[in-house]
Amino acid sequence: QVQLVQSGGGSVQAGGSLRLSCKASGPTSKLYLRGWFRQAPGKEREGVAAIRYGSGSTEYADSVKGRFTVSHDIAEDTTFLQMNNLKPEDTAIYYCAASLGGPWNQARMYFDWGQGTQVTVSS
């Protein structure tokens, strides 16, 4: 089965940076769409960024555009989310996910998910 194992996360002061990693294993060769989602307490899960690694095309939520960068290492089958200039409103549990394709920011399109990691940004 597909497994997505996340690492990174933690606590940082506003303006700081963190990098999240998502290592995939199993039959992932057709899972071209790799996304990052986050969920804050009392809120719905929202798409943050995604990459279609075959083409290298990326997508970002308006709230993180210019601050976050998503990338993918094909050889390692690892997706990264570099988060710079973090803000308190970025505080959430972050999840990576993999999909065959479709709308990047729709959680229902993803069937394989990482375990999640907490990102806390203090002011």
GROMACS .gro file of C-alpha atoms in nm:
model
  123
    1GLN     CA    1   0.000   0.000   0.000
    2VAL     CA    2   0.097   0.361  -0.044
    3GLN     CA    3   0.257   0.522   0.257
    4LEU     CA    4   0.330   0.889   0.310
    5VAL     CA    5   0.554   0.967   0.605
    6GLN     CA    6   0.589   1.327   0.710
    7SER     CA    7   0.869   1.499   0.893
    8GLY     CA    8   0.943   1.855   0.992
    9GLY     CA    9   0.706   2.092   1.158
   10GLY     CA   10   0.742   2.242   1.501
   11SER     CA   11   0.716   2.581   1.664
   12VAL     CA   12   0.857   2.902   1.526
   13GLN     CA   13   0.822   3.274   1.581
   14ALA     CA   14   0.641   3.486   1.326
   15GLY     CA   15   0.870   3.560   1.035
   16GLY     CA   16   1.058   3.234   1.072
   17SER     CA   17   1.083   2.938   0.839
   18LEU     CA   18   1.015   2.567   0.843
   19ARG     CA   19   1.045   2.291   0.587
   20LEU     CA   20   0.810   1.995   0.577
   21SER     CA   21   0.895   1.668   0.405
   22CYS     CA   22   0.669   1.390   0.279
   23LYS     CA   23   0.841   1.063   0.190
   24ALA     CA   24   0.630   0.831  -0.026
   25SER     CA   25   0.665   0.457  -0.065
   26GLY     CA   26   0.468   0.177  -0.227
   27PRO     CA   27   0.290   0.191  -0.566
   28THR     CA   28   0.309   0.566  -0.615
   29SER     CA   29   0.417   0.585  -0.981
   30LYS     CA   30   0.076   0.705  -1.102
   31LEU     CA   31   0.021   0.951  -0.818
   32TYR     CA   32   0.142   1.254  -1.010
   33LEU     CA   33  -0.040   1.510  -0.798
   34ARG     CA   34   0.111   1.574  -0.456
   35GLY     CA   35  -0.060   1.820  -0.230
   36TRP     CA   36  -0.025   1.990   0.104
   37PHE     CA   37  -0.327   2.067   0.318
   38ARG     CA   38  -0.371   2.219   0.659
   39GLN     CA   39  -0.642   2.217   0.921
   40ALA     CA   40  -0.675   2.458   1.210
   41PRO     CA   41  -0.902   2.388   1.509
   42GLY     CA   42  -1.266   2.439   1.420
   43LYS     CA   43  -1.193   2.490   1.052
   44GLU     CA   44  -1.218   2.278   0.742
   45ARG     CA   45  -0.915   2.125   0.581
   46GLU     CA   46  -0.782   2.360   0.315
   47GLY     CA   47  -0.542   2.319   0.029
   48VAL     CA   48  -0.212   2.501   0.074
   49ALA     CA   49  -0.001   2.398  -0.224
   50ALA     CA   50   0.039   2.121  -0.477
   51ILE     CA   51   0.275   2.001  -0.746
   52ARG     CA   52   0.214   1.792  -1.054
   53TYR     CA   53   0.562   1.652  -1.052
   54GLY     CA   54   0.565   1.520  -1.408
   55SER     CA   55   0.533   1.871  -1.547
   56GLY     CA   56   0.661   2.057  -1.244
   57SER     CA   57   0.355   2.279  -1.237
   58THR     CA   58   0.264   2.413  -0.895
   59GLU     CA   59  -0.041   2.562  -0.730
   60TYR     CA   60  -0.070   2.777  -0.420
   61ALA     CA   61  -0.344   2.917  -0.205
   62ASP     CA   62  -0.355   3.294  -0.222
   63SER     CA   63  -0.281   3.313   0.149
   64VAL     CA   64   0.061   3.151   0.109
   65LYS     CA   65   0.163   3.260  -0.240
   66GLY     CA   66   0.507   3.417  -0.236
   67ARG     CA   67   0.590   3.267   0.102
   68PHE     CA   68   0.562   2.891   0.050
   69THR     CA   69   0.731   2.678  -0.213
   70VAL     CA   70   0.640   2.320  -0.299
   71SER     CA   71   0.891   2.092  -0.470
   72HIS     CA   72   0.937   1.724  -0.542
   73ASP     CA   73   1.243   1.499  -0.558
   74ILE     CA   74   1.157   1.221  -0.801
   75ALA     CA   75   1.452   1.000  -0.711
   76GLU     CA   76   1.359   1.006  -0.344
   77ASP     CA   77   0.984   1.030  -0.408
   78THR     CA   78   0.974   1.304  -0.151
   79THR     CA   79   0.765   1.619  -0.161
   80PHE     CA   80   0.872   1.928   0.029
   81LEU     CA   81   0.697   2.238   0.150
   82GLN     CA   82   0.930   2.526   0.227
   83MET     CA   83   0.750   2.778   0.444
   84ASN     CA   84   0.904   3.122   0.481
   85ASN     CA   85   0.786   3.436   0.657
   86LEU     CA   86   0.546   3.233   0.867
   87LYS     CA   87   0.248   3.405   1.024
   88PRO     CA   88   0.036   3.310   1.326
   89GLU     CA   89  -0.253   3.232   1.093
   90ASP     CA   90  -0.039   2.956   0.940
   91THR     CA   91  -0.075   2.761   1.264
   92ALA     CA   92  -0.240   2.428   1.183
   93ILE     CA   93  -0.182   2.060   1.139
   94TYR     CA   94  -0.027   2.010   0.797
   95TYR     CA   95  -0.092   1.701   0.588
   96CYS     CA   96   0.062   1.582   0.266
   97ALA     CA   97  -0.142   1.377   0.021
   98ALA     CA   98  -0.115   1.203  -0.316
   99SER     CA   99  -0.364   1.181  -0.599
  100LEU     CA  100  -0.403   1.047  -0.953
  101GLY     CA  101  -0.502   1.397  -1.054
  102GLY     CA  102  -0.789   1.640  -1.059
  103PRO     CA  103  -0.856   1.966  -0.880
  104TRP     CA  104  -0.555   2.026  -0.663
  105ASN     CA  105  -0.729   2.187  -0.368
  106GLN     CA  106  -1.010   1.936  -0.323
  107ALA     CA  107  -0.936   1.693  -0.043
  108ARG     CA  108  -1.178   1.439  -0.188
  109MET     CA  109  -0.942   1.387  -0.483
  110TYR     CA  110  -0.673   1.248  -0.257
  111PHE     CA  111  -0.683   0.892  -0.128
  112ASP     CA  112  -0.344   0.867   0.039
  113TRP     CA  113  -0.250   1.091   0.328
  114GLY     CA  114   0.041   1.148   0.558
  115GLN     CA  115   0.001   1.136   0.933
  116GLY     CA  116   0.005   1.513   0.977
  117THR     CA  117   0.243   1.737   1.162
  118GLN     CA  118   0.181   2.038   1.383
  119VAL     CA  119   0.306   2.380   1.279
  120THR     CA  120   0.274   2.650   1.542
  121VAL     CA  121   0.365   3.011   1.472
  122SER     CA  122   0.375   3.254   1.762
  123SER     CA  123   0.362   3.631   1.742
   0.00000   0.00000   0.00000
